[in-house]
mmCIF file of C-alpha atoms in Angstrom:
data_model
loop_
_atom_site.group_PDB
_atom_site.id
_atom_site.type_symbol
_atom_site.label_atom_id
_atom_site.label_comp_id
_atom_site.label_asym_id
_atom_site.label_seq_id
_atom_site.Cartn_x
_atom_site.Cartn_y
_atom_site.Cartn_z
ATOM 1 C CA UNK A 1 0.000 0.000 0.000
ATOM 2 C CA UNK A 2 1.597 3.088 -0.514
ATOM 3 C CA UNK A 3 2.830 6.207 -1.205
ATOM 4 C CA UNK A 4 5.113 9.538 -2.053
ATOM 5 C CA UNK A 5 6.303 12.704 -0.526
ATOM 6 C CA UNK A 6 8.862 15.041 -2.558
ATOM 7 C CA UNK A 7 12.095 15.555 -0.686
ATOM 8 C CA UNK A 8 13.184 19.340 -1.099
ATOM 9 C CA UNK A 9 16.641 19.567 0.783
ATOM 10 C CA UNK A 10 16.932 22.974 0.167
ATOM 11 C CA UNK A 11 20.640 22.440 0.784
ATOM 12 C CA UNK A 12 23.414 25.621 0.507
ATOM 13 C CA UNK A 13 24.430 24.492 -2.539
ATOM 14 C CA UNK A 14 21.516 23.281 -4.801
ATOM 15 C CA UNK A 15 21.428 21.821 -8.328
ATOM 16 C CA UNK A 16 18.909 21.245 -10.829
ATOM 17 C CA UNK A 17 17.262 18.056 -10.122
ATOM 18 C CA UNK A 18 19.619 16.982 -6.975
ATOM 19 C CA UNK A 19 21.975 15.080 -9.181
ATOM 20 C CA UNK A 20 25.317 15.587 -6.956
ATOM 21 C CA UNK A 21 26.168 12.805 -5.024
ATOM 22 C CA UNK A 22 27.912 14.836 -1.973
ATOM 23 C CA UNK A 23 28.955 18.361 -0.564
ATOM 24 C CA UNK A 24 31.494 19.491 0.753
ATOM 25 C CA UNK A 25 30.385 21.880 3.841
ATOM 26 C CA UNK A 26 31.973 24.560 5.609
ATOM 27 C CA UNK A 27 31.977 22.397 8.734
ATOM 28 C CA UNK A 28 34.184 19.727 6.616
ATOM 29 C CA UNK A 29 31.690 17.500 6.419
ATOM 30 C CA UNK A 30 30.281 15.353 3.659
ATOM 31 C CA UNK A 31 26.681 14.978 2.636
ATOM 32 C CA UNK A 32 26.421 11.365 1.186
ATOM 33 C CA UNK A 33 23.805 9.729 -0.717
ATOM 34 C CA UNK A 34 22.693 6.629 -1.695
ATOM 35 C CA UNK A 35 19.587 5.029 -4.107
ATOM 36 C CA UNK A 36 18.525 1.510 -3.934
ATOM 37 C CA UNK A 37 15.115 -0.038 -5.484
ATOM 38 C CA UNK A 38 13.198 -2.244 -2.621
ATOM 39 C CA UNK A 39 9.569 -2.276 -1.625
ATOM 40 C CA UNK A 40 8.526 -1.307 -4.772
ATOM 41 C CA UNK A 41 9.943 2.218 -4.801
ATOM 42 C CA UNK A 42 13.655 4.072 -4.800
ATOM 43 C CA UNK A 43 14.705 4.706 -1.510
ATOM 44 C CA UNK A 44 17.452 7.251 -1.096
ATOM 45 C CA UNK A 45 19.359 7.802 2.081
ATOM 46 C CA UNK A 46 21.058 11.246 2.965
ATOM 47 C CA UNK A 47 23.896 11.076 5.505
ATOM 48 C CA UNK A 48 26.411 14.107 7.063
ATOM 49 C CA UNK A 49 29.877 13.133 8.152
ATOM 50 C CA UNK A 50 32.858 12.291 7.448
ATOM 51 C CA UNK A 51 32.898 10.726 4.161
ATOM 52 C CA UNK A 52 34.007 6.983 4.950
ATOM 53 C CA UNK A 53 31.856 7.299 7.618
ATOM 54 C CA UNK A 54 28.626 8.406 6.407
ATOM 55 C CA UNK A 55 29.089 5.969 3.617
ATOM 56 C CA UNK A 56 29.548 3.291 5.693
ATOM 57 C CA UNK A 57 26.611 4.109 7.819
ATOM 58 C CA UNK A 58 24.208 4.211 4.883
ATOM 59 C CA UNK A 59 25.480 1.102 3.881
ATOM 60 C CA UNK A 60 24.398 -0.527 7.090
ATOM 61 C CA UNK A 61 21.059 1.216 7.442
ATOM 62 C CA UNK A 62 19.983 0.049 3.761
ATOM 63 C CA UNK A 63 21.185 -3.679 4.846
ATOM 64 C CA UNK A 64 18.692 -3.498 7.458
ATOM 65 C CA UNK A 65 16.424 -2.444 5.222
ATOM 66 C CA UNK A 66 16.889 -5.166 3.052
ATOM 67 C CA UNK A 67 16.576 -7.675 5.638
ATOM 68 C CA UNK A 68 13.300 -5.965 6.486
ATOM 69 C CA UNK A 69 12.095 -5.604 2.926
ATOM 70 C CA UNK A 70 12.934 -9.700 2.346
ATOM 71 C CA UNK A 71 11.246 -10.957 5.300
ATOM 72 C CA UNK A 72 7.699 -9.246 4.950
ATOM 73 C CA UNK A 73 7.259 -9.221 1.553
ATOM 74 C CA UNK A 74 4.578 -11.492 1.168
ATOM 75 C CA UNK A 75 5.575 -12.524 -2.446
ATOM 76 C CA UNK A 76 9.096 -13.337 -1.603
ATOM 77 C CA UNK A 77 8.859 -16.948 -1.566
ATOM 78 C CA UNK A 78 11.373 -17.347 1.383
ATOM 79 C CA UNK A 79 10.032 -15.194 3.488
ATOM 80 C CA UNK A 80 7.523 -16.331 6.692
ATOM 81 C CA UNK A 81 5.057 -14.278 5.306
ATOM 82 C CA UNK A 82 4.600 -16.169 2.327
ATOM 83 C CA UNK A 83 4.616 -18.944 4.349
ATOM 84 C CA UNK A 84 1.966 -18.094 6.230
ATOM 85 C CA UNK A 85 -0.175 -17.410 3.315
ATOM 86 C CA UNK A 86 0.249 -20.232 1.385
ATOM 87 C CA UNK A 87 0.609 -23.047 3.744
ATOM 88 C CA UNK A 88 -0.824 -22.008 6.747
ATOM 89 C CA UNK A 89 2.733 -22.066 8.466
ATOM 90 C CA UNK A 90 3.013 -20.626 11.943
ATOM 91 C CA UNK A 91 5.491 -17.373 11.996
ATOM 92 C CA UNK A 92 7.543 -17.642 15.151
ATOM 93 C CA UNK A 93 9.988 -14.808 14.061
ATOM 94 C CA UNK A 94 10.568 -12.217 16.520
ATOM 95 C CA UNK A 95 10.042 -8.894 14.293
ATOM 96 C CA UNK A 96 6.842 -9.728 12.448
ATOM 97 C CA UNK A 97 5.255 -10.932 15.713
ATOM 98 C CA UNK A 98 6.319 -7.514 16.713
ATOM 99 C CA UNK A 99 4.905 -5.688 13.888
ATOM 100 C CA UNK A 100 1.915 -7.662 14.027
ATOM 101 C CA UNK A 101 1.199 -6.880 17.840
ATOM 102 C CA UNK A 102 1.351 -2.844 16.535
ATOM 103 C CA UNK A 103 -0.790 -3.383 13.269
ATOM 104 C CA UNK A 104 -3.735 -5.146 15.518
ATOM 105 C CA UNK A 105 -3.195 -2.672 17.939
ATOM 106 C CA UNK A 106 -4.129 -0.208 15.191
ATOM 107 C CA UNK A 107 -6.539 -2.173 14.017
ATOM 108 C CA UNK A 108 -8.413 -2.339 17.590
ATOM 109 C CA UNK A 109 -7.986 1.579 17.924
ATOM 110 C CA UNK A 110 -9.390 2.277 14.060
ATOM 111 C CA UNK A 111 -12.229 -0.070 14.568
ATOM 112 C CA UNK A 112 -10.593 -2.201 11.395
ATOM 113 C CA UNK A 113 -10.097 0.483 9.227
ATOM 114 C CA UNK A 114 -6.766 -1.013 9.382
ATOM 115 C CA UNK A 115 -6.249 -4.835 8.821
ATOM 116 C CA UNK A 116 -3.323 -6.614 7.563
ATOM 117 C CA UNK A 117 -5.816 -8.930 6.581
ATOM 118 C CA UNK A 118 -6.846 -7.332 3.744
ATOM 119 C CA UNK A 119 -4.958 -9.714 0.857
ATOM 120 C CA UNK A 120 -7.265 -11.241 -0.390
ATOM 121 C CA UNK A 121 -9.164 -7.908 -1.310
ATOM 122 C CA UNK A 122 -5.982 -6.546 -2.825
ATOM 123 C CA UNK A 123 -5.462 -9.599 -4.857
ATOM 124 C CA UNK A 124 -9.044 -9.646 -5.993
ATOM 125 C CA UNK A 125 -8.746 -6.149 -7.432
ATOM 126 C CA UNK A 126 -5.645 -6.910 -9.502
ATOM 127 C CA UNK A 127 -2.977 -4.609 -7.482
ATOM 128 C CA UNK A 128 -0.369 -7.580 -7.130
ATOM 129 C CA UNK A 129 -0.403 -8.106 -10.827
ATOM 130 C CA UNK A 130 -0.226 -5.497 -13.778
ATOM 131 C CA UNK A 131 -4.171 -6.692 -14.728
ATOM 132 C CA UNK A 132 -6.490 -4.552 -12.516
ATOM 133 C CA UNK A 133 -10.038 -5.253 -12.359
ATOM 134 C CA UNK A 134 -13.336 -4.461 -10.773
ATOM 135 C CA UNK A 135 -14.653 -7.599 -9.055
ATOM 136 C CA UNK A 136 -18.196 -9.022 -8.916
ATOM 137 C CA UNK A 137 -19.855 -8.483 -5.928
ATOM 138 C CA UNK A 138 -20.031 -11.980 -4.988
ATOM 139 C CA UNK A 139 -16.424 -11.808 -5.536
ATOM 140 C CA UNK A 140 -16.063 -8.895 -3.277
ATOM 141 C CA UNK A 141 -18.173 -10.831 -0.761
ATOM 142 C CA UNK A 142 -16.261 -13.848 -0.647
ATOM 143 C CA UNK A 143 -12.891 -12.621 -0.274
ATOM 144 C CA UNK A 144 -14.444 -10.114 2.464
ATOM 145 C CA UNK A 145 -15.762 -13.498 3.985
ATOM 146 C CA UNK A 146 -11.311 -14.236 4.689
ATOM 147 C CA UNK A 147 -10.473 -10.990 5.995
ATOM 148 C CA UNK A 148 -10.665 -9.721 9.513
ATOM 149 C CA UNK A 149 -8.057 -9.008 11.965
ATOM 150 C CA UNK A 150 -9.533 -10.607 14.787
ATOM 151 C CA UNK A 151 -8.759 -13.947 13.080
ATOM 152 C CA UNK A 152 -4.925 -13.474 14.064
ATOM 153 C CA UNK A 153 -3.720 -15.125 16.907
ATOM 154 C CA UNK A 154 -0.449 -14.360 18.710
ATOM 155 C CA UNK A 155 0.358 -16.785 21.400
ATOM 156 C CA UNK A 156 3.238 -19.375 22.952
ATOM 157 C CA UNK A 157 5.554 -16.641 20.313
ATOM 158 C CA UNK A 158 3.679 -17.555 17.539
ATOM 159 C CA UNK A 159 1.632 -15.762 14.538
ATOM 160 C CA UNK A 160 -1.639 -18.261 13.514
ATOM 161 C CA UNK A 161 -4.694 -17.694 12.314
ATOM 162 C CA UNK A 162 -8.156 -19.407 13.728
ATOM 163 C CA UNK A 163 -9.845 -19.265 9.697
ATOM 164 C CA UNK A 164 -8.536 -21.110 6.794
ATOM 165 C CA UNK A 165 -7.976 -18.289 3.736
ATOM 166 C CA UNK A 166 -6.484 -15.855 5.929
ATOM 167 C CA UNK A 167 -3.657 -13.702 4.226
ATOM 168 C CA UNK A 168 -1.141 -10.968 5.658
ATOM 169 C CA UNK A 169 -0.402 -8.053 3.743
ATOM 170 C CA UNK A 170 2.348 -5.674 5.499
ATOM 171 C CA UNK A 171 2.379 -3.250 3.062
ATOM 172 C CA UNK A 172 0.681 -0.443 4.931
ATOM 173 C CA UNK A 173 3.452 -0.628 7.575
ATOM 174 C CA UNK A 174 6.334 -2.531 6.932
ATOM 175 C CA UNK A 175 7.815 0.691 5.203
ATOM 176 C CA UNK A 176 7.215 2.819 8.155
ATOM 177 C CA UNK A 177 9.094 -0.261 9.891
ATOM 178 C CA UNK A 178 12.172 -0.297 7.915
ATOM 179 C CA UNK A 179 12.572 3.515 7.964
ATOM 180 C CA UNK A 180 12.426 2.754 11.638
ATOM 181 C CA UNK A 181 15.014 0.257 11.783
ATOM 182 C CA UNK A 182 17.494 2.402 9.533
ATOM 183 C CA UNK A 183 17.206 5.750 11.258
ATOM 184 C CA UNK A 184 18.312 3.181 14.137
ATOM 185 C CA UNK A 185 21.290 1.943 12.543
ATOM 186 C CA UNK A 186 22.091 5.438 11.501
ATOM 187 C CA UNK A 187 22.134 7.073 14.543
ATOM 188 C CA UNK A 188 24.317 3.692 15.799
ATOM 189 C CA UNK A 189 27.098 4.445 13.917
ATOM 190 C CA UNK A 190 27.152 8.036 15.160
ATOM 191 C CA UNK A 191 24.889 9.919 12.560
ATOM 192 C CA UNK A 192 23.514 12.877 13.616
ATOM 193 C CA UNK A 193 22.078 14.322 10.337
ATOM 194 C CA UNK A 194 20.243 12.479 8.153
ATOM 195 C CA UNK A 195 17.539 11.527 5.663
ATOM 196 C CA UNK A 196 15.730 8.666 4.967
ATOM 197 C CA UNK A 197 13.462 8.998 1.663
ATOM 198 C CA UNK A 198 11.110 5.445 1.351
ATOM 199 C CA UNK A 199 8.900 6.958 -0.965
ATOM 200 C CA UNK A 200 5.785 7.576 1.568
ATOM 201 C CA UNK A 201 7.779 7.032 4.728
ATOM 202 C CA UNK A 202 10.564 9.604 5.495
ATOM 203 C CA UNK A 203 12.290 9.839 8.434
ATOM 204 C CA UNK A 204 14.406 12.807 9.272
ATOM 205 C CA UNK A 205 17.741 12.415 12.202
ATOM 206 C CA UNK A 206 18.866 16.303 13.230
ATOM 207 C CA UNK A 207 18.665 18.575 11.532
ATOM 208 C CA UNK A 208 20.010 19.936 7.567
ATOM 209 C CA UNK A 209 23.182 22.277 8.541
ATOM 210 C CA UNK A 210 21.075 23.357 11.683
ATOM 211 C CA UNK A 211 17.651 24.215 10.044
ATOM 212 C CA UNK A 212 14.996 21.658 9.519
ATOM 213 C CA UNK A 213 14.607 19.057 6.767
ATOM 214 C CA UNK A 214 11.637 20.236 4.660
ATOM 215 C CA UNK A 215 9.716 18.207 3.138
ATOM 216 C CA UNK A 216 7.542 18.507 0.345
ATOM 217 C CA UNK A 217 4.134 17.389 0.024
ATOM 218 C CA UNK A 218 2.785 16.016 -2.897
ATOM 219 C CA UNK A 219 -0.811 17.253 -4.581
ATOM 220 C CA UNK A 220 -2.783 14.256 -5.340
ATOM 221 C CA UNK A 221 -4.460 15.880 -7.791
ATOM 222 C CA UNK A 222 -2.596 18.350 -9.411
ATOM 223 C CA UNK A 223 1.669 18.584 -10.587
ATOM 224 C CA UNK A 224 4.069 19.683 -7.657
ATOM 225 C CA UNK A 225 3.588 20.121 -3.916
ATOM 226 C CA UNK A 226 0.591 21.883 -1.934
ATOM 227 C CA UNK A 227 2.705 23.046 0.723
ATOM 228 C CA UNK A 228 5.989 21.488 2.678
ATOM 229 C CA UNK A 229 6.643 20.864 6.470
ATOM 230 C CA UNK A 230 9.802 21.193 8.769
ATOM 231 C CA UNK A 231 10.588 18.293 10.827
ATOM 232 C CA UNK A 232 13.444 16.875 13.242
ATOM 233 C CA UNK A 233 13.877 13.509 14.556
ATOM 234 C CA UNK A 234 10.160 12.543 13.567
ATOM 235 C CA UNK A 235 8.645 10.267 10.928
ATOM 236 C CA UNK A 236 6.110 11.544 8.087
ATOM 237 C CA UNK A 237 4.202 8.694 6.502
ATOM 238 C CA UNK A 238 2.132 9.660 3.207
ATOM 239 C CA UNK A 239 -0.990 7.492 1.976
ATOM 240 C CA UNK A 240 -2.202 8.326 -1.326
ATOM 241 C CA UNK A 241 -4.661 7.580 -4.460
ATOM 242 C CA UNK A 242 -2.712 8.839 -6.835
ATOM 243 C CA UNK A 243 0.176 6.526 -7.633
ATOM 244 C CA UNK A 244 -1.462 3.195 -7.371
ATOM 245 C CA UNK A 245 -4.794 2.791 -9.065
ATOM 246 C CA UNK A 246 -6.842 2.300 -12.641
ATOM 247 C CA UNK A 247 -9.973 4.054 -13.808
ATOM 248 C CA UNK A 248 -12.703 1.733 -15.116
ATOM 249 C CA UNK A 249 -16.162 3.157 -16.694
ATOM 250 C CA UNK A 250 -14.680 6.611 -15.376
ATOM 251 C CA UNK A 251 -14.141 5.758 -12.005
ATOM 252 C CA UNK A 252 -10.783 5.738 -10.286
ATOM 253 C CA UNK A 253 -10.221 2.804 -7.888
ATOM 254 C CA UNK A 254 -7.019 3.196 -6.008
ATOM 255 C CA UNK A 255 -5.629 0.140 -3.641
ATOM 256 C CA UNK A 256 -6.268 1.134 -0.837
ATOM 257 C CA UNK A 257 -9.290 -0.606 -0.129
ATOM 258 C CA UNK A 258 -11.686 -0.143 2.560
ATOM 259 C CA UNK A 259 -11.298 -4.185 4.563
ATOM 260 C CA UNK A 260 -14.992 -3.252 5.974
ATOM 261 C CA UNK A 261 -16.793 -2.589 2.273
ATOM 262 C CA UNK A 262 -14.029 -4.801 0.081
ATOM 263 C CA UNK A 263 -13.823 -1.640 -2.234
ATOM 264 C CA UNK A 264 -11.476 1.074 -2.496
ATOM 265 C CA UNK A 265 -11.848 4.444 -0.514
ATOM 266 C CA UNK A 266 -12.952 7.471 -2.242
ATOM 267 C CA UNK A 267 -13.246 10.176 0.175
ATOM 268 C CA UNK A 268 -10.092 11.108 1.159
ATOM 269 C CA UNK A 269 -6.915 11.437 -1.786
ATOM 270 C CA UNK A 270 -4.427 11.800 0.556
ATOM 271 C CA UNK A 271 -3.310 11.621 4.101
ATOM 272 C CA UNK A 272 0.254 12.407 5.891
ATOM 273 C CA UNK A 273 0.972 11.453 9.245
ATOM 274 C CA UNK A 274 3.769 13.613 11.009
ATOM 275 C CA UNK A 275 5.168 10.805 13.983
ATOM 276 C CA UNK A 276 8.361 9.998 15.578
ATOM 277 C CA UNK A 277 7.506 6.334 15.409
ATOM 278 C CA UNK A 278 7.166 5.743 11.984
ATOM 279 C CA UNK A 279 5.819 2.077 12.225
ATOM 280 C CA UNK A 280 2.633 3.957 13.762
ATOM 281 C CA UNK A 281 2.543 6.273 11.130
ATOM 282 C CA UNK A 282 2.873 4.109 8.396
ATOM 283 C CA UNK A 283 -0.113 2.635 9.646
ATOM 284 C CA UNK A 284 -2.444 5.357 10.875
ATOM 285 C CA UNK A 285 -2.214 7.105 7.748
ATOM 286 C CA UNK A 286 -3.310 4.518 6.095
ATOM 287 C CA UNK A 287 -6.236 3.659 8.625
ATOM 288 C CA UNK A 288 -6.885 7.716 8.875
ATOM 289 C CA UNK A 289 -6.995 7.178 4.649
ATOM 290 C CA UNK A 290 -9.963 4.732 5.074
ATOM 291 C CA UNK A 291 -11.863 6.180 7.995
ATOM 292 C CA UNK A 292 -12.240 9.600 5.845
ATOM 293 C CA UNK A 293 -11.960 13.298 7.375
ATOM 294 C CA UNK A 294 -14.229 13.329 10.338
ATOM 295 C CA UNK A 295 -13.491 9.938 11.814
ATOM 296 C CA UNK A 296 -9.539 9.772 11.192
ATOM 297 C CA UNK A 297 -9.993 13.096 13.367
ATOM 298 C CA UNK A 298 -11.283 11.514 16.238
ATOM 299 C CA UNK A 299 -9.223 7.937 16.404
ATOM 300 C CA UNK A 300 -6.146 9.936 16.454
ATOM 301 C CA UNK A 301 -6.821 13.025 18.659
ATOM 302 C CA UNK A 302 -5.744 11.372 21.922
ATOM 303 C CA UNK A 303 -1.969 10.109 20.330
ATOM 304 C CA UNK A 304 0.390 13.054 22.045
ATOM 305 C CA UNK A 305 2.346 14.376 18.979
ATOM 306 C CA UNK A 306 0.453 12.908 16.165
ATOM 307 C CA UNK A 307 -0.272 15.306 13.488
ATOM 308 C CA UNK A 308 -2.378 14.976 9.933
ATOM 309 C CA UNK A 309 -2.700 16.531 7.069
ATOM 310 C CA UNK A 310 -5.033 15.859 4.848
ATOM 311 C CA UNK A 311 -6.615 16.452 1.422
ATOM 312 C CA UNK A 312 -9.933 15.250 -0.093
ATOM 313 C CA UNK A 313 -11.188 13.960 -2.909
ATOM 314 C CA UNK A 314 -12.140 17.763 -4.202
ATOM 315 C CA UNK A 315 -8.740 18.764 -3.410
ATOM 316 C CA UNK A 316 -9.503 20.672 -0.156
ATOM 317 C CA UNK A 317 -6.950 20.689 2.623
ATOM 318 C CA UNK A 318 -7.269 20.477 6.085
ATOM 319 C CA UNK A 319 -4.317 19.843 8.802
ATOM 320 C CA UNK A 320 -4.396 19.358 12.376
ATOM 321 C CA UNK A 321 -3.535 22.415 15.014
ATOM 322 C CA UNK A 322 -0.062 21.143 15.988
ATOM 323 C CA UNK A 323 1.243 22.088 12.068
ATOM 324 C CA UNK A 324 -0.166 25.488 12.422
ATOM 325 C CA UNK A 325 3.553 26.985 12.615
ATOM 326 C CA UNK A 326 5.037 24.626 10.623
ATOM 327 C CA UNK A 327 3.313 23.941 7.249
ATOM 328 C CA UNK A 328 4.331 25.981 4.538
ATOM 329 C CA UNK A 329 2.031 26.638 1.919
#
């Protein structure tokens, strides 16, 4: 499931389109980058420091990554996910169970607006394969008939499921995870600026030559950004419409798809969620995404720090107080 924010670095020395690999700053320092292709988008790392250094770091932080990427992707035949999917295997491994205790947590809290059970749906509509499609309704019904997050069972260490035809999708957090786990490794080997671009999840370490990373912010609707946001050690998780869907008999169906109605959500084109855990944001924006304006309002107004922005399907903004001072439009 997912996403894209433009990164605007807004660095001292700026070139058309980004293209330099590093700076030299005043302070001596080196501004390193790095692009690698996992989870179905470019991810590009930023890193001050000395150059060995910061290119060593990055390194390590898109290993983790990796690791992350491998083990939840739910088509990667090795993986436990895929396991779990296709044979009904138990998952005993130690980060999924943990992931999976924060996506049903979220999926308690958003009343199963978000559901990691929800592959089946996706599947149905064609998003795992380049052939998308609107389902029958008795199609719709019957895969809605294996999702449901209150099939999951985590107990004795161990991920099972009480239904045969339950499926795990991680997609709507296992980015949020893996920017996570790198801004972790980062800060490990003694990073104190950084950037980490997953397309919809971004996490930003310090701070960008002692100002604020901004951040721009997509329009779902329309070329460039709305607006852009400064943030410091925090997460900002982006779920969107516009980079993932088809248009059939002049209707757009995106896939992010409602796991209460088996059909994609229409109301809302695009939510960001401004976090320092970005697991949770990954996921809330995504569960904000399906619950629309109103009701993504109230599941999240009693999380200290959370902030949302939000746009509609007619292109009308809205944000939460907390960004009052610092979104930029």
């Amino acid at each position: 499931m997912k996403k894209i924010a433009i990164i605007f670095l807004l660095l001292s020395i700026l070139t058309a389109g980004f293209v330099f690999w590093r700076v030299n700053s005043p302070e001596g320092e080196y501004l390193e980058k790095q692009i690698r292709y996992m989870m179905d988008t470019y991810v590009t790392i930023y890193a001050y420091g000395p150059k060995r250094k910061a290119s060593s770091a990055i390194d390590h932080a898109f290993q983790r990554m990796e690791e992350v990427a491998a083990k939840f992707d739910a088509h990667n035949e090795k993986s436990p996910v895929y396991a779990f999917n296709h044979k009904g295997t138990p998952i005993t491994d130690r980060e999924i169970l943990e992931v999976t205790h924060v996506a049903l947590d979220v999926s308690k809290k958003s009343e199963g607006a978000f559901d990691i059970t929800v592959y089946p749906l996706v599947k149905l509509w064609g998003f795992y394969k380049t052939k998308m499609q609107v389902p029958s309704e008795n199609e719709i019904k019957a895969a809605l008939d294996n999702v449901g997050y209150r099939h999951l069972i985590i107990k004795d260490k161990k991920l099972t499921s009480d239904k045969k035809g339950i499926a795990i999708d991680f997609g709507g957090i296992a980015k949020g995870y893996a920017a996570d786990r790198a801004a972790e490794v980062l800060r490990k080997d003694g990073i104190t600026s950084a950037l980490i671009d997953a397309g919809g999840s971004i996490y930003a370490i310090g701070t960008n030559k002692g100002n604020p990373w901004k951040v721009g912010l997509q329009h779902p609707r329309k070329e460039g950004i709305f607006g852009y946001v400064e943030i410091s050690n925090t997460a900002l998780n982006t779920s969107g419409d516009y980079r993932r869907f088809f248009i059939a008999n002049g209707k757009r169906y995106s896939h992010i798809i409602s796991p209460k109605t088996g059909y994609p959500v229409g109301e809302i084109s695009g939510v960001t969620v401004i976090y320092p855990n970005s697991t949770l944001g990954d996921a809330w924006s995504t569960a904000v995404f399906v619950l629309g304006r109103e009701r993504g309002i109230e599941a999240v107004k009693d999380i200290p720090g959370m902030e949302l922005i939000m746009v509609d399907a007619g292109g009308n903004i809205s944000y939460s107080a907390g960004l009052k001072d610092k979104l930029v439009r």
